[in-house]
mmCIF file of N, CA, C and O in Angstrom:
data_model
loop_
_atom_site.group_PDB
_atom_site.id
_atom_site.type_symbol
_atom_site.label_atom_id
_atom_site.label_comp_id
_atom_site.label_asym_id
_atom_site.label_seq_id
_atom_site.Cartn_x
_atom_site.Cartn_y
_atom_site.Cartn_z
ATOM 1 N N UNK A 4 0.253 14.049 -14.275
ATOM 2 C CA UNK A 4 0.153 13.702 -12.863
ATOM 3 C C UNK A 4 -1.464 14.609 -12.210
ATOM 4 O O UNK A 4 -1.701 15.553 -12.315
ATOM 5 N N UNK A 5 -2.438 13.567 -11.695
ATOM 6 C CA UNK A 5 -3.428 14.307 -11.184
ATOM 7 C C UNK A 5 -3.043 14.627 -9.582
ATOM 8 O O UNK A 5 -2.505 13.607 -8.966
ATOM 9 N N UNK A 6 -3.310 15.673 -8.846
ATOM 10 C CA UNK A 6 -3.317 15.764 -7.333
ATOM 11 C C UNK A 6 -4.501 15.694 -6.645
ATOM 12 O O UNK A 6 -5.510 15.937 -7.046
ATOM 13 N N UNK A 7 -4.412 15.090 -5.493
ATOM 14 C CA UNK A 7 -5.751 14.377 -4.738
ATOM 15 C C UNK A 7 -5.507 15.093 -3.234
ATOM 16 O O UNK A 7 -3.929 14.829 -3.083
ATOM 17 N N UNK A 8 -6.005 15.519 -2.422
ATOM 18 C CA UNK A 8 -6.222 15.763 -1.240
ATOM 19 C C UNK A 8 -6.813 14.675 -0.519
ATOM 20 O O UNK A 8 -7.720 14.219 -0.769
ATOM 21 N N UNK A 9 -5.956 13.931 0.384
ATOM 22 C CA UNK A 9 -6.566 12.775 1.119
ATOM 23 C C UNK A 9 -6.845 13.303 2.834
ATOM 24 O O UNK A 9 -6.070 13.464 3.186
ATOM 25 N N UNK A 10 -8.428 13.084 2.912
ATOM 26 C CA UNK A 10 -8.317 13.571 4.478
ATOM 27 C C UNK A 10 -8.788 12.118 5.193
ATOM 28 O O UNK A 10 -9.372 11.188 4.994
ATOM 29 N N UNK A 11 -7.923 12.046 6.057
ATOM 30 C CA UNK A 11 -7.915 10.605 6.641
ATOM 31 C C UNK A 11 -7.935 10.762 8.452
ATOM 32 O O UNK A 11 -7.340 11.832 9.070
ATOM 33 N N UNK A 12 -8.752 9.773 8.936
ATOM 34 C CA UNK A 12 -9.064 9.248 10.189
ATOM 35 C C UNK A 12 -8.590 8.076 10.720
ATOM 36 O O UNK A 12 -8.943 7.426 9.912
ATOM 37 N N UNK A 13 -7.723 7.967 11.501
ATOM 38 C CA UNK A 13 -7.687 6.527 12.214
ATOM 39 C C UNK A 13 -9.005 5.857 12.681
ATOM 40 O O UNK A 13 -10.074 6.467 12.794
ATOM 41 N N UNK A 14 -9.222 4.604 12.150
ATOM 42 C CA UNK A 14 -10.697 3.745 12.564
ATOM 43 C C UNK A 14 -10.076 3.340 14.386
ATOM 44 O O UNK A 14 -9.010 3.595 14.981
ATOM 45 N N UNK A 15 -11.008 2.465 14.425
ATOM 46 C CA UNK A 15 -10.702 1.929 16.294
ATOM 47 C C UNK A 15 -9.555 1.170 15.936
ATOM 48 O O UNK A 15 -8.713 1.195 17.131
ATOM 49 N N UNK A 16 -9.469 0.153 15.171
ATOM 50 C CA UNK A 16 -8.086 -0.486 14.604
ATOM 51 C C UNK A 16 -7.031 0.269 14.755
ATOM 52 O O UNK A 16 -6.154 0.102 15.240
ATOM 53 N N UNK A 17 -7.090 1.457 13.939
ATOM 54 C CA UNK A 17 -5.951 2.390 13.652
ATOM 55 C C UNK A 17 -5.239 3.245 15.100
ATOM 56 O O UNK A 17 -4.363 2.828 15.058
ATOM 57 N N UNK A 18 -6.571 3.327 15.926
ATOM 58 C CA UNK A 18 -5.627 4.204 17.075
ATOM 59 C C UNK A 18 -5.539 3.151 18.381
ATOM 60 O O UNK A 18 -4.388 3.833 19.261
ATOM 61 N N UNK A 19 -6.042 2.050 18.158
ATOM 62 C CA UNK A 19 -5.610 0.589 19.140
ATOM 63 C C UNK A 19 -4.024 0.449 18.516
ATOM 64 O O UNK A 19 -3.401 0.147 19.577
ATOM 65 N N UNK A 20 -3.879 0.619 17.248
ATOM 66 C CA UNK A 20 -2.912 -0.051 16.847
ATOM 67 C C UNK A 20 -1.541 1.340 16.821
ATOM 68 O O UNK A 20 -0.893 1.395 15.765
ATOM 69 N N UNK A 21 -1.969 2.666 17.193
ATOM 70 C CA UNK A 21 -1.412 3.904 17.158
ATOM 71 C C UNK A 21 0.265 3.827 16.793
ATOM 72 O O UNK A 21 0.797 4.469 15.857
ATOM 73 N N UNK A 22 1.041 3.046 17.354
ATOM 74 C CA UNK A 22 2.440 2.757 17.734
ATOM 75 C C UNK A 22 3.273 2.345 16.375
ATOM 76 O O UNK A 22 4.038 2.554 15.681
ATOM 77 N N UNK A 23 2.233 1.635 15.713
ATOM 78 C CA UNK A 23 2.106 1.073 14.301
ATOM 79 C C UNK A 23 1.886 2.303 13.166
ATOM 80 O O UNK A 23 2.299 1.873 11.858
ATOM 81 N N UNK A 24 1.425 3.214 13.651
ATOM 82 C CA UNK A 24 0.751 4.424 12.119
ATOM 83 C C UNK A 24 2.454 4.833 11.612
ATOM 84 O O UNK A 24 2.372 4.667 10.335
ATOM 85 N N UNK A 25 3.223 4.967 12.140
ATOM 86 C CA UNK A 25 4.387 5.424 10.812
ATOM 87 C C UNK A 25 5.076 4.505 10.167
ATOM 88 O O UNK A 25 5.120 4.409 8.678
ATOM 89 N N UNK A 26 5.214 2.912 10.565
ATOM 90 C CA UNK A 26 5.349 2.167 9.494
ATOM 91 C C UNK A 26 3.992 2.081 8.456
ATOM 92 O O UNK A 26 4.371 1.617 7.393
ATOM 93 N N UNK A 27 2.949 2.036 8.803
ATOM 94 C CA UNK A 27 1.883 2.182 7.652
ATOM 95 C C UNK A 27 1.592 3.348 7.106
ATOM 96 O O UNK A 27 1.539 2.682 5.580
ATOM 97 N N UNK A 28 2.637 4.539 7.422
ATOM 98 C CA UNK A 28 2.369 5.723 6.533
ATOM 99 C C UNK A 28 3.920 4.934 5.633
ATOM 100 O O UNK A 28 3.555 5.399 4.240
ATOM 101 N N UNK A 29 4.860 4.546 5.907
ATOM 102 C CA UNK A 29 5.515 4.072 4.853
ATOM 103 C C UNK A 29 5.471 3.160 4.020
ATOM 104 O O UNK A 29 5.509 3.500 3.029
ATOM 105 N N UNK A 30 4.503 2.354 4.358
ATOM 106 C CA UNK A 30 4.051 1.300 3.517
ATOM 107 C C UNK A 30 3.065 2.112 2.713
ATOM 108 O O UNK A 30 2.809 1.682 1.247
ATOM 109 N N UNK A 31 2.219 2.833 2.905
ATOM 110 C CA UNK A 31 1.191 3.462 2.039
ATOM 111 C C UNK A 31 1.961 4.452 1.097
ATOM 112 O O UNK A 31 1.482 4.449 -0.124
ATOM 113 N N UNK A 32 2.940 4.941 1.246
ATOM 114 C CA UNK A 32 4.166 5.595 0.387
ATOM 115 C C UNK A 32 4.372 4.461 -0.688
ATOM 116 O O UNK A 32 4.567 5.167 -1.775
ATOM 117 N N UNK A 33 4.732 3.450 -0.325
ATOM 118 C CA UNK A 33 5.551 2.351 -1.024
ATOM 119 C C UNK A 33 4.143 2.049 -1.980
ATOM 120 O O UNK A 33 4.261 1.857 -3.404
ATOM 121 N N UNK A 34 2.981 2.096 -1.654
ATOM 122 C CA UNK A 34 1.780 1.640 -2.189
ATOM 123 C C UNK A 34 1.643 2.528 -3.273
ATOM 124 O O UNK A 34 1.130 2.143 -4.798
ATOM 125 N N UNK A 35 1.551 3.926 -2.819
ATOM 126 C CA UNK A 35 1.402 4.928 -4.067
ATOM 127 C C UNK A 35 2.275 4.767 -5.208
ATOM 128 O O UNK A 35 2.109 4.856 -6.415
ATOM 129 N N UNK A 36 3.800 4.856 -4.677
ATOM 130 C CA UNK A 36 4.947 4.829 -5.613
ATOM 131 C C UNK A 36 4.245 3.560 -6.601
ATOM 132 O O UNK A 36 4.763 3.560 -7.469
ATOM 133 N N UNK A 37 4.266 2.483 -6.214
ATOM 134 C CA UNK A 37 4.041 1.148 -7.174
ATOM 135 C C UNK A 37 2.718 1.450 -8.077
ATOM 136 O O UNK A 37 3.089 0.759 -9.561
ATOM 137 N N UNK A 38 1.998 2.195 -7.567
ATOM 138 C CA UNK A 38 0.709 2.574 -8.519
ATOM 139 C C UNK A 38 0.866 3.864 -9.402
ATOM 140 O O UNK A 38 0.625 4.243 -10.432
ATOM 141 N N UNK A 39 2.294 4.196 -9.435
ATOM 142 C CA UNK A 39 2.760 5.583 -10.320
ATOM 143 C C UNK A 39 2.619 6.844 -10.030
ATOM 144 O O UNK A 39 2.770 7.744 -10.742
ATOM 145 N N UNK A 40 2.215 6.942 -8.791
ATOM 146 C CA UNK A 40 1.867 8.470 -7.598
ATOM 147 C C UNK A 40 3.073 8.524 -6.892
ATOM 148 O O UNK A 40 4.128 7.725 -6.598
ATOM 149 N N UNK A 41 2.766 9.346 -6.199
ATOM 150 C CA UNK A 41 3.863 10.155 -4.906
ATOM 151 C C UNK A 41 3.001 10.943 -3.930
ATOM 152 O O UNK A 41 1.901 11.542 -4.363
ATOM 153 N N UNK A 42 3.492 10.580 -2.783
ATOM 154 C CA UNK A 42 2.832 11.146 -1.594
ATOM 155 C C UNK A 42 3.942 12.690 -1.781
ATOM 156 O O UNK A 42 4.660 12.445 -0.936
ATOM 157 N N UNK A 43 3.052 13.649 -2.038
ATOM 158 C CA UNK A 43 3.927 14.765 -2.004
ATOM 159 C C UNK A 43 4.142 15.549 -0.971
ATOM 160 O O UNK A 43 5.252 15.944 -0.143
ATOM 161 N N UNK A 44 2.967 15.387 0.135
ATOM 162 C CA UNK A 44 3.070 15.798 1.819
ATOM 163 C C UNK A 44 2.211 15.078 2.573
ATOM 164 O O UNK A 44 1.232 14.413 2.062
ATOM 165 N N UNK A 45 2.601 15.256 3.577
ATOM 166 C CA UNK A 45 1.732 14.529 4.990
ATOM 167 C C UNK A 45 1.977 15.270 6.262
ATOM 168 O O UNK A 45 2.870 15.977 6.465
ATOM 169 N N UNK A 46 0.513 15.465 6.631
ATOM 170 C CA UNK A 46 0.158 16.187 8.006
ATOM 171 C C UNK A 46 -0.486 15.445 8.919
ATOM 172 O O UNK A 46 -1.598 14.707 8.529
ATOM 173 N N UNK A 47 0.192 15.365 10.324
ATOM 174 C CA UNK A 47 -1.090 14.883 11.194
ATOM 175 C C UNK A 47 -1.173 15.906 11.697
ATOM 176 O O UNK A 47 -0.867 17.198 11.925
ATOM 177 N N UNK A 48 -3.216 16.020 11.839
ATOM 178 C CA UNK A 48 -3.356 17.805 12.225
ATOM 179 C C UNK A 48 -3.963 17.231 13.381
ATOM 180 O O UNK A 48 -4.823 16.207 13.656
ATOM 181 N N UNK A 49 -4.708 18.665 13.694
ATOM 182 C CA UNK A 49 -6.039 18.496 14.860
ATOM 183 C C UNK A 49 -7.130 18.916 14.505
ATOM 184 O O UNK A 49 -6.944 20.337 13.837
ATOM 185 N N UNK A 50 -8.176 18.429 14.645
ATOM 186 C CA UNK A 50 -9.457 19.059 14.356
ATOM 187 C C UNK A 50 -10.265 17.634 13.456
ATOM 188 O O UNK A 50 -10.463 16.397 14.307
ATOM 189 N N UNK A 51 -11.057 18.246 12.674
ATOM 190 C CA UNK A 51 -12.136 17.044 12.317
ATOM 191 C C UNK A 51 -10.928 15.993 11.836
ATOM 192 O O UNK A 51 -11.521 14.774 11.714
ATOM 193 N N UNK A 52 -10.284 15.929 11.128
ATOM 194 C CA UNK A 52 -9.294 14.733 10.302
ATOM 195 C C UNK A 52 -8.108 14.696 11.171
ATOM 196 O O UNK A 52 -7.495 15.695 11.734
ATOM 197 N N UNK A 53 -7.547 13.718 11.155
ATOM 198 C CA UNK A 53 -6.468 13.276 11.884
ATOM 199 C C UNK A 53 -5.101 13.418 11.458
ATOM 200 O O UNK A 53 -4.297 13.901 11.741
ATOM 201 N N UNK A 54 -5.151 13.190 10.010
ATOM 202 C CA UNK A 54 -4.238 13.240 9.132
ATOM 203 C C UNK A 54 -4.537 13.785 7.915
ATOM 204 O O UNK A 54 -5.884 13.522 7.245
ATOM 205 N N UNK A 55 -3.858 14.587 6.667
ATOM 206 C CA UNK A 55 -4.178 15.151 5.404
ATOM 207 C C UNK A 55 -3.253 14.937 4.727
ATOM 208 O O UNK A 55 -1.761 15.186 5.255
ATOM 209 N N UNK A 56 -3.426 14.161 3.194
ATOM 210 C CA UNK A 56 -2.119 14.071 2.485
ATOM 211 C C UNK A 56 -2.299 14.782 1.194
ATOM 212 O O UNK A 56 -3.444 14.437 0.634
ATOM 213 N N UNK A 57 -1.199 15.149 0.593
ATOM 214 C CA UNK A 57 -1.220 15.791 -0.670
ATOM 215 C C UNK A 57 -0.818 14.391 -1.651
ATOM 216 O O UNK A 57 0.796 14.272 -1.735
ATOM 217 N N UNK A 58 -1.580 14.026 -2.535
ATOM 218 C CA UNK A 58 -0.698 12.853 -3.117
ATOM 219 C C UNK A 58 -1.266 13.057 -4.666
ATOM 220 O O UNK A 58 -2.178 13.607 -5.152
ATOM 221 N N UNK A 59 -0.142 12.787 -5.469
ATOM 222 C CA UNK A 59 -0.200 12.491 -7.257
ATOM 223 C C UNK A 59 -0.274 11.008 -7.746
ATOM 224 O O UNK A 59 0.632 10.564 -6.796
ATOM 225 N N UNK A 60 -1.538 11.373 -8.334
ATOM 226 C CA UNK A 60 -1.732 10.221 -9.022
ATOM 227 C C UNK A 60 -1.866 9.913 -10.293
ATOM 228 O O UNK A 60 -2.448 11.188 -10.820
ATOM 229 N N UNK A 61 -1.439 8.941 -11.221
ATOM 230 C CA UNK A 61 -1.464 8.874 -12.821
ATOM 231 C C UNK A 61 -2.843 9.739 -13.017
ATOM 232 O O UNK A 61 -3.222 10.280 -14.145
ATOM 233 N N UNK A 62 -3.845 8.730 -12.763
ATOM 234 C CA UNK A 62 -5.645 8.927 -13.034
ATOM 235 C C UNK A 62 -6.364 8.220 -11.882
ATOM 236 O O UNK A 62 -5.758 8.062 -10.988
ATOM 237 N N UNK A 63 -7.466 8.880 -12.030
ATOM 238 C CA UNK A 63 -8.686 8.543 -11.013
ATOM 239 C C UNK A 63 -8.740 7.073 -10.633
ATOM 240 O O UNK A 63 -9.040 6.916 -9.305
ATOM 241 N N UNK A 64 -8.666 6.258 -11.699
ATOM 242 C CA UNK A 64 -8.621 4.776 -11.238
ATOM 243 C C UNK A 64 -7.506 4.328 -10.548
ATOM 244 O O UNK A 64 -7.534 3.606 -9.772
ATOM 245 N N UNK A 65 -6.279 4.900 -10.906
ATOM 246 C CA UNK A 65 -4.940 4.539 -10.072
ATOM 247 C C UNK A 65 -4.979 5.093 -8.544
ATOM 248 O O UNK A 65 -4.627 4.259 -7.842
ATOM 249 N N UNK A 66 -5.390 6.302 -8.288
ATOM 250 C CA UNK A 66 -6.068 6.781 -7.249
ATOM 251 C C UNK A 66 -7.142 5.821 -6.083
ATOM 252 O O UNK A 66 -6.976 5.647 -5.012
ATOM 253 N N UNK A 67 -7.987 5.731 -6.881
ATOM 254 C CA UNK A 67 -9.290 4.761 -6.411
ATOM 255 C C UNK A 67 -8.773 3.474 -5.959
ATOM 256 O O UNK A 67 -8.897 2.782 -4.664
ATOM 257 N N UNK A 68 -7.868 2.552 -6.692
ATOM 258 C CA UNK A 68 -7.140 1.567 -6.454
ATOM 259 C C UNK A 68 -6.541 1.415 -4.925
ATOM 260 O O UNK A 68 -6.234 1.061 -3.908
ATOM 261 N N UNK A 69 -5.520 2.753 -4.808
ATOM 262 C CA UNK A 69 -4.623 3.087 -3.678
ATOM 263 C C UNK A 69 -5.895 3.005 -2.847
ATOM 264 O O UNK A 69 -5.177 2.466 -1.493
ATOM 265 N N UNK A 70 -6.299 3.983 -2.508
ATOM 266 C CA UNK A 70 -7.094 4.314 -1.456
ATOM 267 C C UNK A 70 -8.200 3.210 -0.915
ATOM 268 O O UNK A 70 -8.213 2.821 0.239
ATOM 269 N N UNK A 71 -8.336 2.236 -2.161
ATOM 270 C CA UNK A 71 -9.074 1.185 -1.510
ATOM 271 C C UNK A 71 -8.005 -0.130 -0.594
ATOM 272 O O UNK A 71 -8.601 -0.495 0.023
ATOM 273 N N UNK A 72 -7.055 -0.073 -1.364
ATOM 274 C CA UNK A 72 -6.197 -1.018 -0.963
ATOM 275 C C UNK A 72 -5.793 -0.481 0.406
ATOM 276 O O UNK A 72 -5.811 -1.651 1.916
ATOM 277 N N UNK A 73 -5.691 0.678 0.688
ATOM 278 C CA UNK A 73 -5.451 1.370 2.050
ATOM 279 C C UNK A 73 -6.531 1.262 2.845
ATOM 280 O O UNK A 73 -5.943 0.806 3.979
ATOM 281 N N UNK A 74 -7.813 1.703 2.456
ATOM 282 C CA UNK A 74 -9.090 1.112 3.478
ATOM 283 C C UNK A 74 -9.201 -0.219 4.146
ATOM 284 O O UNK A 74 -9.518 -0.432 4.967
ATOM 285 N N UNK A 75 -8.848 -0.905 2.971
ATOM 286 C CA UNK A 75 -9.175 -2.232 3.304
ATOM 287 C C UNK A 75 -8.267 -3.152 4.539
ATOM 288 O O UNK A 75 -8.358 -4.121 4.907
ATOM 289 N N UNK A 76 -6.941 -2.135 4.505
ATOM 290 C CA UNK A 76 -6.428 -2.683 5.829
ATOM 291 C C UNK A 76 -6.896 -2.668 6.848
ATOM 292 O O UNK A 76 -6.352 -3.300 8.275
ATOM 293 N N UNK A 77 -7.825 -1.561 7.112
ATOM 294 C CA UNK A 77 -8.498 -1.283 8.367
ATOM 295 C C UNK A 77 -8.333 -0.539 9.288
ATOM 296 O O UNK A 77 -8.735 -0.232 10.029
ATOM 297 N N UNK A 78 -7.090 0.098 9.188
ATOM 298 C CA UNK A 78 -6.441 1.574 9.863
ATOM 299 C C UNK A 78 -6.970 2.581 9.987
ATOM 300 O O UNK A 78 -6.799 3.630 10.701
ATOM 301 N N UNK A 79 -7.415 2.818 8.520
ATOM 302 C CA UNK A 79 -7.997 4.213 8.131
ATOM 303 C C UNK A 79 -9.236 4.255 7.535
ATOM 304 O O UNK A 79 -9.539 3.633 6.524
ATOM 305 N N UNK A 80 -9.704 5.301 7.550
ATOM 306 C CA UNK A 80 -10.925 5.831 6.570
ATOM 307 C C UNK A 80 -10.453 7.294 5.784
ATOM 308 O O UNK A 80 -9.495 7.998 6.568
ATOM 309 N N UNK A 81 -10.977 7.410 4.541
ATOM 310 C CA UNK A 81 -10.394 8.470 4.199
ATOM 311 C C UNK A 81 -11.771 9.282 3.356
ATOM 312 O O UNK A 81 -12.814 8.488 2.955
ATOM 313 N N UNK A 82 -11.191 10.430 3.144
ATOM 314 C CA UNK A 82 -12.215 11.486 2.420
ATOM 315 C C UNK A 82 -11.287 11.998 1.375
ATOM 316 O O UNK A 82 -10.020 12.272 1.752
ATOM 317 N N UNK A 83 -11.584 12.162 -0.106
ATOM 318 C CA UNK A 83 -10.813 12.448 -0.662
ATOM 319 C C UNK A 83 -11.208 13.562 -1.791
ATOM 320 O O UNK A 83 -12.484 13.794 -2.085
ATOM 321 N N UNK A 84 -10.340 14.232 -2.345
ATOM 322 C CA UNK A 84 -10.651 15.785 -2.858
ATOM 323 C C UNK A 84 -9.654 15.595 -4.257
ATOM 324 O O UNK A 84 -8.772 15.730 -4.256
ATOM 325 N N UNK A 85 -10.489 15.938 -5.176
ATOM 326 C CA UNK A 85 -9.348 16.292 -6.426
ATOM 327 C C UNK A 85 -9.273 17.401 -6.848
ATOM 328 O O UNK A 85 -10.232 18.590 -6.622
ATOM 329 N N UNK A 86 -7.755 17.793 -6.638
ATOM 330 C CA UNK A 86 -7.117 19.347 -6.203
ATOM 331 C C UNK A 86 -6.830 19.731 -7.773
ATOM 332 O O UNK A 86 -6.389 19.208 -8.380
ATOM 333 N N UNK A 87 -6.785 21.097 -8.124
ATOM 334 C CA UNK A 87 -6.268 22.245 -9.320
ATOM 335 C C UNK A 87 -5.262 22.799 -8.626
ATOM 336 O O UNK A 87 -5.525 23.675 -7.730
ATOM 337 N N UNK A 88 -4.023 22.079 -9.227
ATOM 338 C CA UNK A 88 -3.085 23.017 -8.700
ATOM 339 C C UNK A 88 -3.446 24.897 -9.329
ATOM 340 O O UNK A 88 -3.663 24.803 -10.521
ATOM 341 N N UNK A 89 -2.514 25.762 -9.311
ATOM 342 C CA UNK A 89 -2.821 27.259 -9.003
ATOM 343 C C UNK A 89 -2.779 27.534 -10.918
ATOM 344 O O UNK A 89 -3.412 27.835 -11.040
ATOM 345 N N UNK A 90 -1.797 26.802 -11.312
ATOM 346 C CA UNK A 90 -1.691 27.141 -12.787
ATOM 347 C C UNK A 90 -3.233 26.445 -13.778
ATOM 348 O O UNK A 90 -3.346 26.819 -14.436
ATOM 349 N N UNK A 91 -3.075 25.545 -12.734
ATOM 350 C CA UNK A 91 -4.400 24.826 -13.659
ATOM 351 C C UNK A 91 -6.021 25.603 -13.340
ATOM 352 O O UNK A 91 -6.426 26.089 -14.043
ATOM 353 N N UNK A 92 -5.870 26.111 -11.998
ATOM 354 C CA UNK A 92 -7.048 27.158 -11.546
ATOM 355 C C UNK A 92 -7.071 28.005 -12.350
ATOM 356 O O UNK A 92 -8.006 28.627 -12.828
ATOM 357 N N UNK A 93 -5.913 29.224 -12.783
ATOM 358 C CA UNK A 93 -5.470 30.034 -13.288
ATOM 359 C C UNK A 93 -6.230 29.616 -14.773
ATOM 360 O O UNK A 93 -7.206 31.041 -15.294
ATOM 361 N N UNK A 94 -5.474 28.434 -15.384
ATOM 362 C CA UNK A 94 -6.243 28.292 -16.814
ATOM 363 C C UNK A 94 -7.801 28.195 -16.987
ATOM 364 O O UNK A 94 -8.615 28.533 -18.031
ATOM 365 N N UNK A 95 -8.558 27.472 -15.543
ATOM 366 C CA UNK A 95 -10.127 27.479 -15.727
ATOM 367 C C UNK A 95 -10.593 28.342 -15.682
ATOM 368 O O UNK A 95 -11.788 28.897 -16.506
ATOM 369 N N UNK A 96 -10.300 29.328 -14.683
ATOM 370 C CA UNK A 96 -10.838 31.047 -14.302
ATOM 371 C C UNK A 96 -10.835 31.813 -15.516
ATOM 372 O O UNK A 96 -11.540 32.242 -16.447
ATOM 373 N N UNK A 97 -9.515 31.718 -16.638
ATOM 374 C CA UNK A 97 -9.033 32.641 -17.617
ATOM 375 C C UNK A 97 -10.260 32.065 -18.874
ATOM 376 O O UNK A 97 -10.505 32.939 -19.590
ATOM 377 N N UNK A 98 -10.668 30.990 -18.905
ATOM 378 C CA UNK A 98 -11.556 30.064 -19.636
ATOM 379 C C UNK A 98 -12.976 30.616 -19.595
ATOM 380 O O UNK A 98 -13.931 29.917 -20.545
ATOM 381 N N UNK A 99 -13.489 31.227 -18.403
ATOM 382 C CA UNK A 99 -14.910 30.976 -18.129
ATOM 383 C C UNK A 99 -15.371 32.869 -19.234
ATOM 384 O O UNK A 99 -14.409 33.664 -18.973
#
């Protein structure tokens, strides 16, 4: 599984319907699971981004489909980072 960091902001629609945010999070977790992935952790944040999620997905295409599906609902916009866990980081650095 590949690891991704999703940096998430509410859209105007998302903030107007803020009370629906927890059920939307539950739906997002279900969509990720249906794609063969898992939301490993989720945080509401203060600062540049409203939320941060750590997500595992089988591959880039699966992750992209999930993010496009979530974005198409209109409540959030996302920026994504492909992440390397510590063991992969150590392996990459060792091979330099």
